[in-house]
CSV table of C-alpha atoms in Angstrom, one decimal:
chain,number,residue,atom,x,y,z
W,1017,MET,CA,81.1,24.9,-63.7
W,1018,ILE,CA,77.9,25.3,-65.9
W,1019,ARG,CA,78.7,24.9,-69.5
W,1020,ARG,CA,76.8,26.9,-72.1
W,1021,PRO,CA,75.6,25.2,-75.2
W,1022,PRO,CA,77.6,26.1,-78.3
W,1023,ARG,CA,76.5,29.2,-80.1
W,1024,SER,CA,75.7,27.1,-83.2
W,1025,THR,CA,73.3,25.0,-81.2
W,1026,LEU,CA,71.5,28.0,-79.9
W,1027,SER,CA,71.1,29.5,-83.3
W,1028,SER,CA,69.8,26.3,-84.8
W,1029,SER,CA,66.7,26.6,-82.6
W,1030,SER,CA,65.9,30.0,-84.0
W,1031,ALA,CA,66.5,28.7,-87.5
W,1032,ALA,CA,64.2,25.8,-87.0
W,1033,SER,CA,61.5,28.1,-85.8
W,1034,ASP,CA,61.9,30.4,-88.8
W,1035,VAL,CA,61.7,27.4,-91.2
W,1036,TYR,CA,58.6,26.1,-89.4
W,1037,LYS,CA,56.8,29.5,-89.7
W,1038,ARG,CA,57.6,29.7,-93.5
W,1039,GLN,CA,56.5,26.2,-94.1
W,1040,VAL,CA,53.1,26.3,-92.3
W,1041,SER,CA,52.1,29.4,-94.3
W,1042,THR,CA,52.2,27.3,-97.5
W,1043,GLN,CA,48.7,26.7,-98.8
W,1044,SER,CA,49.3,23.5,-100.7
W,1045,THR,CA,47.8,20.6,-98.7
W,1046,GLY,CA,50.1,18.0,-100.2
W,1047,TYR,CA,53.2,20.1,-99.6
W,1048,GLN,CA,52.1,20.8,-96.0
W,1049,ARG,CA,52.0,17.1,-95.3
W,1050,ARG,CA,55.6,16.7,-96.5
W,1051,VAL,CA,56.7,19.8,-94.6
W,1052,ARG,CA,55.1,18.5,-91.3
W,1053,GLY,CA,57.1,15.3,-91.6
W,1054,SER,CA,60.3,17.2,-92.3
W,1055,VAL,CA,59.7,19.6,-89.4
W,1056,ARG,CA,59.0,16.7,-87.0
W,1057,SER,CA,62.3,15.0,-88.1
W,1058,SER,CA,64.1,18.3,-87.6
W,1059,MET,CA,62.6,18.9,-84.2
W,1060,ARG,CA,63.3,15.4,-83.1
W,1061,GLY,CA,66.9,15.9,-84.0
W,1062,LEU,CA,66.9,19.2,-82.2
W,1063,ALA,CA,65.3,17.7,-79.1
W,1064,LEU,CA,67.9,14.9,-79.1
W,1065,THR,CA,70.7,17.5,-79.4
W,1066,THR,CA,69.3,19.3,-76.4
W,1067,LEU,CA,69.0,16.0,-74.5
W,1068,LEU,CA,72.6,15.2,-75.2
W,1069,LEU,CA,73.8,18.6,-74.0
W,1070,LEU,CA,71.8,18.3,-70.8
W,1071,ALA,CA,73.2,14.8,-70.2
W,1072,HIS,CA,76.8,15.9,-70.9
W,1073,ASN,CA,76.4,18.7,-68.4
W,1074,SER,CA,75.1,16.4,-65.7
W,1075,LEU,CA,77.7,13.6,-65.9
W,1076,ALA,CA,79.8,15.3,-63.2
W,1077,LEU,CA,78.2,17.6,-60.7
W,1078,PRO,CA,80.0,20.1,-58.5
W,1079,LEU,CA,79.7,19.6,-54.8
W,1080,LEU,CA,80.4,22.2,-52.0
W,1081,ASP,CA,82.5,21.0,-49.2
W,1082,ASN,CA,81.0,23.6,-46.8
W,1083,PRO,CA,78.3,26.2,-46.7
W,1084,GLY,CA,80.7,29.0,-47.1
W,1085,PRO,CA,81.7,31.0,-50.2
W,1086,ARG,CA,82.5,29.1,-53.3
W,1087,ASP,CA,86.3,28.8,-53.0
W,1088,PRO,CA,88.0,27.2,-56.1
W,1089,GLY,CA,90.2,25.3,-53.6
W,1090,VAL,CA,87.2,23.3,-52.2
W,1091,TYR,CA,84.9,23.3,-55.2
W,1092,SER,CA,85.2,20.0,-57.1
W,1093,GLU,CA,83.1,17.7,-59.3
W,1094,LEU,CA,82.1,14.2,-58.3
W,1095,VAL,CA,82.1,11.4,-60.8
W,1096,TYR,CA,78.9,9.4,-60.9
W,1097,HIS,CA,79.6,5.9,-62.2
W,1098,GLN,CA,75.9,5.1,-62.4
W,1099,LEU,CA,73.8,7.5,-64.4
W,1100,CYS,CA,70.2,6.6,-64.7
W,1101,GLY,CA,68.2,7.3,-67.8
W,1102,VAL,CA,64.5,7.6,-67.5
W,1103,ILE,CA,62.0,6.5,-70.1
W,1104,GLY,CA,59.3,9.1,-69.4
W,1105,GLY,CA,56.1,10.3,-71.1
W,1106,VAL,CA,54.2,7.1,-70.1
W,1107,GLY,CA,52.5,9.2,-68.9
W,1108,PRO,CA,53.9,12.7,-68.7
W,1109,ALA,CA,52.3,13.6,-65.3
W,1110,ALA,CA,53.7,10.4,-63.8
W,1111,THR,CA,57.1,11.3,-65.1
W,1112,VAL,CA,56.9,14.6,-63.3
W,1113,ASP,CA,55.8,12.8,-60.2
W,1114,PHE,CA,58.8,10.5,-60.4
W,1115,PHE,CA,61.3,13.3,-60.8
W,1116,ASN,CA,59.7,15.1,-57.9
W,1117,SER,CA,60.0,11.9,-55.8
W,1118,VAL,CA,63.7,11.8,-56.6
W,1119,VAL,CA,64.3,15.4,-55.5
W,1120,THR,CA,62.1,15.3,-52.4
W,1121,GLY,CA,63.2,11.8,-51.4
W,1122,GLN,CA,66.9,12.6,-51.6
W,1123,THR,CA,66.3,15.8,-49.6
W,1124,ALA,CA,64.4,14.0,-46.9
W,1125,LEU,CA,67.1,11.3,-46.6
W,1126,PHE,CA,69.9,13.9,-46.4
W,1127,ASN,CA,68.1,15.9,-43.7
W,1128,ALA,CA,67.2,12.9,-41.7
W,1129,LEU,CA,70.7,11.5,-41.7
W,1130,GLN,CA,72.2,14.9,-40.9
W,1131,ARG,CA,69.8,15.3,-37.9
W,1132,ALA,CA,70.7,11.9,-36.6
W,1133,ALA,CA,74.5,12.5,-37.0
W,1134,LEU,CA,74.2,15.9,-35.3
W,1135,GLN,CA,72.4,14.2,-32.4
W,1136,GLY,CA,75.3,11.7,-32.0
W,1137,ALA,CA,73.7,8.7,-33.7
W,1138,ASN,CA,76.2,5.9,-34.6
W,1139,TYR,CA,76.3,4.3,-38.0
W,1140,SER,CA,73.9,1.5,-37.0
W,1141,GLU,CA,71.4,4.0,-35.7
W,1142,GLN,CA,71.9,6.0,-38.9
W,1143,LEU,CA,71.1,2.9,-41.0
W,1144,GLN,CA,67.8,2.6,-39.2
W,1145,VAL,CA,67.1,6.2,-40.0
W,1146,ALA,CA,67.8,5.6,-43.6
W,1147,LEU,CA,65.6,2.6,-43.8
W,1148,ASN,CA,62.8,4.5,-42.1
W,1149,THR,CA,63.1,7.5,-44.4
W,1150,SER,CA,63.8,5.7,-47.7
W,1151,SER,CA,62.2,2.6,-49.2
W,1152,ALA,CA,65.6,1.5,-50.7
W,1153,ASN,CA,67.5,-1.4,-49.2
W,1154,TRP,CA,70.4,0.6,-47.7
W,1155,SER,CA,73.3,-1.3,-46.2
W,1156,PHE,CA,75.5,-0.4,-43.2
W,1157,SER,CA,78.5,0.3,-45.4
W,1158,GLU,CA,76.5,2.5,-47.8
W,1159,VAL,CA,75.1,4.6,-45.0
W,1160,ARG,CA,78.5,5.0,-43.4
W,1161,ARG,CA,79.9,6.2,-46.7
W,1162,LEU,CA,77.0,8.5,-47.3
W,1163,SER,CA,77.6,10.1,-43.9
W,1164,THR,CA,81.3,10.7,-44.5
W,1165,PHE,CA,81.7,11.1,-48.3
W,1166,PRO,CA,82.8,13.5,-49.7
W,1167,ASN,CA,82.8,15.1,-46.2
W,1168,ASP,CA,81.3,14.7,-42.8
W,1169,ILE,CA,77.5,15.1,-43.3
W,1170,ARG,CA,77.3,17.2,-40.2
W,1171,ARG,CA,79.2,20.0,-41.9
W,1172,MET,CA,77.4,19.9,-45.3
W,1173,HIS,CA,74.1,21.5,-46.4
W,1174,MET,CA,71.7,20.5,-49.1
W,1175,ASP,CA,71.8,22.5,-52.3
W,1176,ASP,CA,71.4,22.0,-56.0
W,1177,GLN,CA,74.9,20.5,-56.3
W,1178,HIS,CA,74.1,17.7,-53.9
W,1179,HIS,CA,71.3,16.2,-56.0
W,1180,VAL,CA,71.9,13.2,-58.2
W,1181,PRO,CA,72.1,13.6,-62.0
W,1182,LEU,CA,69.5,12.1,-64.3
W,1183,VAL,CA,68.8,11.9,-68.0
W,1184,VAL,CA,65.0,12.1,-68.6
W,1185,TYR,CA,63.5,11.5,-72.0
W,1186,ASP,CA,59.8,12.4,-71.9
W,1187,ASP,CA,58.3,10.8,-75.0
W,1188,PRO,CA,54.5,10.7,-74.8
W,1189,GLN,CA,54.4,9.5,-78.4
W,1190,ILE,CA,55.1,5.9,-77.2
W,1191,PRO,CA,51.8,4.1,-78.0
W,1192,ASP,CA,49.6,2.9,-75.1
W,1193,ARG,CA,50.9,-0.3,-73.6
W,1194,THR,CA,47.6,-1.5,-72.2
W,1195,GLU,CA,45.8,-1.1,-75.5
W,1196,TRP,CA,48.4,-3.2,-77.3
W,1197,ILE,CA,48.3,-5.9,-74.7
W,1198,LEU,CA,44.5,-6.1,-74.6
W,1199,TYR,CA,44.5,-6.5,-78.4
W,1200,HIS,CA,46.8,-9.4,-78.3
W,1201,HIS,CA,44.9,-11.0,-75.4
W,1202,ASN,CA,41.3,-10.3,-76.4
W,1203,ALA,CA,41.4,-9.4,-80.1
W,1204,THR,CA,40.3,-5.7,-79.6
W,1205,PRO,CA,41.0,-3.3,-82.5
W,1206,SER,CA,44.6,-3.4,-83.4
W,1207,PRO,CA,46.7,-0.5,-81.9
W,1208,LEU,CA,50.2,0.7,-82.6
W,1209,ASP,CA,53.1,-1.4,-81.2
W,1210,PRO,CA,54.9,0.5,-78.3
W,1211,ARG,CA,58.0,-1.6,-78.5
W,1212,PRO,CA,59.9,0.2,-81.3
W,1213,LEU,CA,59.6,3.6,-79.5
W,1214,LEU,CA,60.4,2.1,-76.1
W,1215,ILE,CA,63.6,0.7,-77.6
W,1216,ARG,CA,64.4,3.9,-79.5
W,1217,THR,CA,63.9,6.0,-76.3
W,1218,ALA,CA,66.1,3.6,-74.2
W,1219,ASN,CA,68.9,3.7,-76.7
W,1220,ARG,CA,68.8,7.5,-76.9
W,1221,LEU,CA,69.2,7.6,-73.2
W,1222,VAL,CA,72.2,5.3,-73.5
W,1223,SER,CA,73.7,7.5,-76.2
W,1224,ALA,CA,73.3,10.4,-73.9
W,1225,GLY,CA,75.5,8.7,-71.3
W,1226,ALA,CA,73.1,6.6,-69.2
W,1227,ASN,CA,74.3,3.2,-68.1
W,1228,CYS,CA,71.2,2.4,-66.1
W,1229,VAL,CA,67.6,2.6,-67.5
W,1230,CYS,CA,64.2,2.7,-65.9
W,1231,VAL,CA,60.7,3.2,-67.3
W,1232,ILE,CA,58.0,5.1,-65.5
W,1233,CYS,CA,55.1,2.8,-66.4
W,1234,ASN,CA,54.2,-0.5,-64.6
W,1235,THR,CA,52.5,-2.0,-67.7
W,1236,ALA,CA,55.5,-1.3,-69.8
W,1237,HIS,CA,57.5,-3.8,-67.7
W,1238,PHE,CA,55.8,-6.5,-69.8
W,1239,PHE,CA,58.3,-5.4,-72.5
W,1240,LEU,CA,61.4,-5.5,-70.2
W,1241,PRO,CA,62.8,-8.6,-71.8
W,1242,THR,CA,62.6,-6.9,-75.2
W,1243,LEU,CA,64.2,-3.8,-73.9
W,1244,LYS,CA,67.0,-5.8,-72.2
W,1245,ALA,CA,67.8,-7.6,-75.4
W,1246,ALA,CA,68.0,-4.3,-77.3
W,1247,LEU,CA,70.3,-2.4,-74.9
W,1248,PRO,CA,74.1,-2.6,-75.0
W,1249,SER,CA,75.6,-5.3,-72.8
W,1250,GLY,CA,76.3,-4.1,-69.3
W,1251,THR,CA,73.4,-1.6,-69.2
W,1252,ARG,CA,71.4,-2.0,-65.9
W,1253,LEU,CA,67.7,-2.2,-66.4
W,1254,LEU,CA,65.7,-1.5,-63.2
W,1255,ASN,CA,62.6,-3.5,-62.5
W,1256,MET,CA,60.1,-1.3,-60.6
W,1257,LEU,CA,57.8,-4.2,-60.0
W,1258,GLU,CA,60.4,-6.4,-58.2
W,1259,LEU,CA,61.6,-3.4,-56.2
W,1260,THR,CA,58.0,-2.8,-55.1
W,1261,VAL,CA,57.5,-6.4,-53.9
W,1262,GLN,CA,60.9,-6.3,-52.1
W,1263,ALA,CA,59.9,-3.1,-50.4
W,1264,GLY,CA,56.7,-4.8,-49.2
W,1265,LEU,CA,58.8,-7.5,-47.5
W,1266,ARG,CA,61.0,-4.8,-45.8
W,1267,VAL,CA,58.0,-2.8,-44.6
W,1268,ARG,CA,56.8,-5.9,-42.7
W,1269,ARG,CA,60.3,-6.9,-41.6
W,1270,ASN,CA,59.3,-6.8,-37.9
W,1271,GLN,CA,56.4,-9.0,-38.5
W,1272,THR,CA,56.3,-12.8,-38.6
W,1273,GLY,CA,54.8,-14.9,-41.2
W,1274,THR,CA,55.8,-16.8,-44.4
W,1275,LEU,CA,53.1,-15.3,-46.7
W,1276,LEU,CA,52.7,-11.8,-47.9
W,1277,ASN,CA,49.4,-10.8,-49.5
W,1278,LEU,CA,49.6,-7.8,-51.9
W,1279,GLY,CA,46.5,-6.2,-53.4
W,1280,LEU,CA,47.0,-4.7,-56.8
W,1281,LEU,CA,45.4,-1.7,-58.4
W,1282,ALA,CA,46.6,-1.5,-62.0
W,1283,THR,CA,45.6,-1.3,-65.6
W,1284,ALA,CA,43.9,-4.2,-67.3
W,1285,GLY,CA,47.1,-4.8,-69.3
W,1286,THR,CA,49.1,-5.3,-66.1
W,1287,VAL,CA,46.5,-7.5,-64.6
W,1288,GLU,CA,46.0,-9.7,-67.7
W,1289,THR,CA,49.7,-10.3,-68.3
W,1290,GLY,CA,50.4,-11.3,-64.6
W,1291,ILE,CA,53.7,-9.3,-64.6
W,1292,TYR,CA,53.3,-8.5,-60.9
W,1293,GLN,CA,52.7,-12.2,-60.1
W,1294,GLN,CA,55.9,-12.9,-62.0
W,1295,ALA,CA,57.8,-10.3,-60.0
W,1296,ALA,CA,56.4,-11.8,-56.8
W,1297,GLN,CA,57.6,-15.2,-57.8
W,1298,SER,CA,61.0,-13.9,-58.5
W,1299,VAL,CA,61.2,-12.2,-55.1
W,1300,THR,CA,59.8,-15.4,-53.5
W,1301,ASN,CA,62.6,-17.4,-55.1
W,1302,GLN,CA,65.2,-15.0,-53.7
W,1303,SER,CA,63.7,-14.5,-50.2
W,1304,GLY,CA,62.0,-17.8,-49.4
W,1305,VAL,CA,58.9,-15.8,-48.4
W,1306,GLU,CA,55.8,-16.6,-50.5
W,1307,VAL,CA,54.2,-13.5,-52.0
W,1308,ARG,CA,50.7,-13.6,-53.4
W,1309,VAL,CA,49.3,-10.8,-55.6
W,1310,PHE,CA,45.6,-10.4,-56.3
W,1311,SER,CA,43.5,-7.7,-57.9
W,1312,PRO,CA,39.8,-6.7,-57.9
W,1313,VAL,CA,39.0,-9.5,-60.3
W,1314,ASN,CA,39.9,-11.9,-57.6
W,1315,VAL,CA,37.8,-10.6,-54.7
W,1316,SER,CA,34.0,-10.6,-54.1
W,1317,GLY,CA,32.5,-7.4,-55.4
W,1318,GLY,CA,35.7,-6.2,-57.1
W,1319,ASN,CA,35.4,-4.2,-60.3
W,1320,GLN,CA,38.5,-3.8,-62.5
W,1321,SER,CA,36.4,-1.5,-64.8
W,1322,SER,CA,36.3,1.0,-62.0
W,1323,VAL,CA,40.1,1.1,-61.9
W,1324,MET,CA,40.3,1.6,-65.7
W,1325,GLU,CA,37.6,4.3,-65.5
W,1326,ALA,CA,39.7,6.2,-63.0
W,1327,ILE,CA,42.8,6.0,-65.1
W,1328,TYR,CA,41.5,6.1,-68.7
W,1329,GLY,CA,38.1,7.7,-68.4
W,1330,VAL,CA,37.2,10.9,-70.3
W,1331,LYS,CA,37.5,12.6,-67.0
W,1332,GLY,CA,40.1,10.2,-65.6
W,1333,ILE,CA,43.6,10.8,-64.3
W,1334,LYS,CA,45.3,10.6,-67.7
W,1335,ALA,CA,42.9,13.4,-68.8
W,1336,GLY,CA,44.3,15.5,-66.0
W,1337,TYR,CA,41.5,15.2,-63.4
W,1338,VAL,CA,43.7,14.7,-60.3
W,1339,SER,CA,42.7,17.5,-58.0
W,1340,MET,CA,40.7,16.6,-54.9
W,1341,SER,CA,39.2,20.1,-55.1
W,1342,THR,CA,37.2,19.1,-58.2
W,1343,PRO,CA,34.3,16.7,-58.4
W,1344,GLN,CA,36.1,14.7,-61.1
W,1345,GLY,CA,39.3,14.3,-59.0
W,1346,ARG,CA,37.2,13.2,-56.0
W,1347,GLN,CA,35.3,10.7,-58.2
W,1348,ASN,CA,38.6,9.2,-59.4
W,1349,PHE,CA,39.8,8.9,-55.9
W,1350,GLN,CA,36.5,7.2,-54.8
W,1351,LEU,CA,36.7,4.7,-57.7
W,1352,LEU,CA,40.2,3.7,-56.6
W,1353,TYR,CA,39.6,3.8,-52.9
W,1354,ALA,CA,36.6,1.6,-53.0
W,1355,GLN,CA,38.6,-1.1,-54.8
W,1356,ALA,CA,41.5,-0.7,-52.4
W,1357,ARG,CA,39.2,-1.2,-49.5
W,1358,LEU,CA,37.9,-4.4,-51.0
W,1359,LEU,CA,41.4,-5.7,-51.5
W,1360,VAL,CA,42.3,-5.0,-47.8
W,1361,ASP,CA,39.0,-6.6,-46.7
W,1362,GLY,CA,40.0,-9.6,-48.9
W,1363,GLY,CA,43.2,-10.1,-47.0
W,1364,ALA,CA,45.8,-7.7,-48.5
W,1365,GLU,CA,48.4,-6.4,-46.1
W,1366,PHE,CA,49.4,-3.7,-48.6
W,1367,VAL,CA,47.8,-2.3,-51.7
W,1368,VAL,CA,50.1,-1.6,-54.6
W,1369,ALA,CA,49.4,1.5,-56.6
W,1370,GLY,CA,50.4,-0.4,-59.7
W,1371,CYS,CA,49.9,2.3,-62.3
W,1372,THR,CA,52.1,5.4,-62.1
W,1373,GLU,CA,49.0,7.5,-62.6
W,1374,ILE,CA,47.2,6.1,-59.5
W,1375,PRO,CA,49.5,7.9,-56.9
W,1376,LEU,CA,48.6,11.2,-58.5
W,1377,VAL,CA,45.2,10.8,-56.8
W,1378,LEU,CA,45.4,7.8,-54.4
W,1379,THR,CA,47.8,9.1,-51.7
W,1380,GLN,CA,48.3,7.7,-48.3
W,1381,GLU,CA,47.2,10.9,-46.7
W,1382,ALA,CA,44.0,11.0,-48.7
W,1383,VAL,CA,43.3,7.3,-48.0
W,1384,ASP,CA,43.9,7.8,-44.2
W,1385,ALA,CA,41.5,10.8,-44.2
W,1386,ALA,CA,38.8,8.6,-45.9
W,1387,THR,CA,39.2,5.7,-43.6
W,1388,ARG,CA,36.4,5.6,-40.9
W,1389,SER,CA,36.8,4.6,-37.3
W,1390,GLY,CA,36.8,0.8,-37.0
W,1391,GLN,CA,37.9,0.2,-40.6
W,1392,LYS,CA,41.1,-1.6,-41.3
W,1393,ARG,CA,43.8,0.8,-42.5
W,1394,VAL,CA,44.7,0.7,-46.2
W,1395,VAL,CA,48.5,0.8,-46.5
W,1396,LEU,CA,49.8,1.8,-49.9
W,1397,LEU,CA,53.0,0.8,-51.7
W,1398,ASN,CA,53.9,3.4,-54.2
W,1399,PRO,CA,56.1,2.0,-57.0
W,1400,THR,CA,57.0,5.5,-58.3
W,1401,ARG,CA,58.4,6.5,-54.9
W,1402,ILE,CA,60.1,3.1,-54.5
W,1403,LEU,CA,61.8,3.4,-57.9
W,1404,ALA,CA,62.9,6.9,-57.2
W,1405,ASP,CA,64.4,5.9,-53.8
W,1406,GLU,CA,66.4,3.1,-55.5
W,1407,VAL,CA,67.7,5.5,-58.2
W,1408,VAL,CA,68.9,7.8,-55.5
W,1409,ARG,CA,70.6,5.0,-53.6
W,1410,LEU,CA,72.2,3.5,-56.7
W,1411,GLU,CA,73.7,6.8,-57.8
W,1412,LEU,CA,74.8,8.0,-54.4
W,1413,VAL,CA,76.7,4.8,-53.6
W,1414,ASN,CA,78.5,4.9,-56.9
W,1415,ARG,CA,80.3,8.3,-56.6
W,1416,THR,CA,84.0,9.0,-56.4
W,1417,LEU,CA,86.2,12.0,-56.4
W,1418,PRO,CA,87.7,12.8,-59.8
W,1419,PRO,CA,91.1,11.2,-60.6
């Protein structure tokens, strides 16, 4: 069922490489500048061609009916009516983390539901298992279908063919979102506008077959209205911020109270625009539960500069310093953890890791290990994982057998 790219496409990669080698050997500086522009255009076209081929091959995935040999009589393709396109590269490591969250999250969900089914759990009990395993808002009918389609989950096994398809466009050339926002709010030196490349990337995803788009950057959600207006009618645009606030309400579903306090660790761009407060207001209007969002700038002793240093510093997360085995990685963790603790001490029930770089360092496991006896626990909400869980749910519940 795996389609090979056309021979002409494969040869074009070699040809582009040969052209590049000849061009960069030219000594003329002016000519080199013209060549670089030409090569960049050619490589962009080649990258898009590769993207389209990958997307075409992922639109319908084969699924095994049983763990036995691949029998043509039971080996068929499912049709995914929701195919999510991912605006990645903002930043690249966060995009990898999102993709990993999709894969591991779906695997965990499958295994948990299969264990429950094998132990005789009914559909209501399986629903609770799904809600405890995934942050997505699964319904009874969705879990029942997931346990029976395309076959009884007790007789299936997890393999490559069971995973949901995605179209990921990793475009780190999209200009920094926070830098642009801070310029327009505080008259800092004028940066490049990220909107044209965000729109171009989104439309390339749609051209590749996506009818649902998400962006792996919290701050970029400031531009969601612009993206929505630029996309074809009917394209679903997922809002990671609203999904995160909704997940916070579900986590406390067994608790009473009409006010949810969320602490926010995010870029200065996210904090200044108030986009998480807007998401909270939208969820409040839908749920009737008031949600309040506050950041280090709103608590005594809070320091938003520490959050920015951990993300954007010369030895920050975006620079690749994420390992807790290095002093730089530990320093980034401490900068974030100190602010998270202030938010909890200031009344936050949960702390939102509101920049997709933050969960690369500030994990629940690391936070729990750093919490001393007698201290209030810092409970994190990870928007990357929450978005990944919703993408998995959205695609799994919109599958059918081929006509």
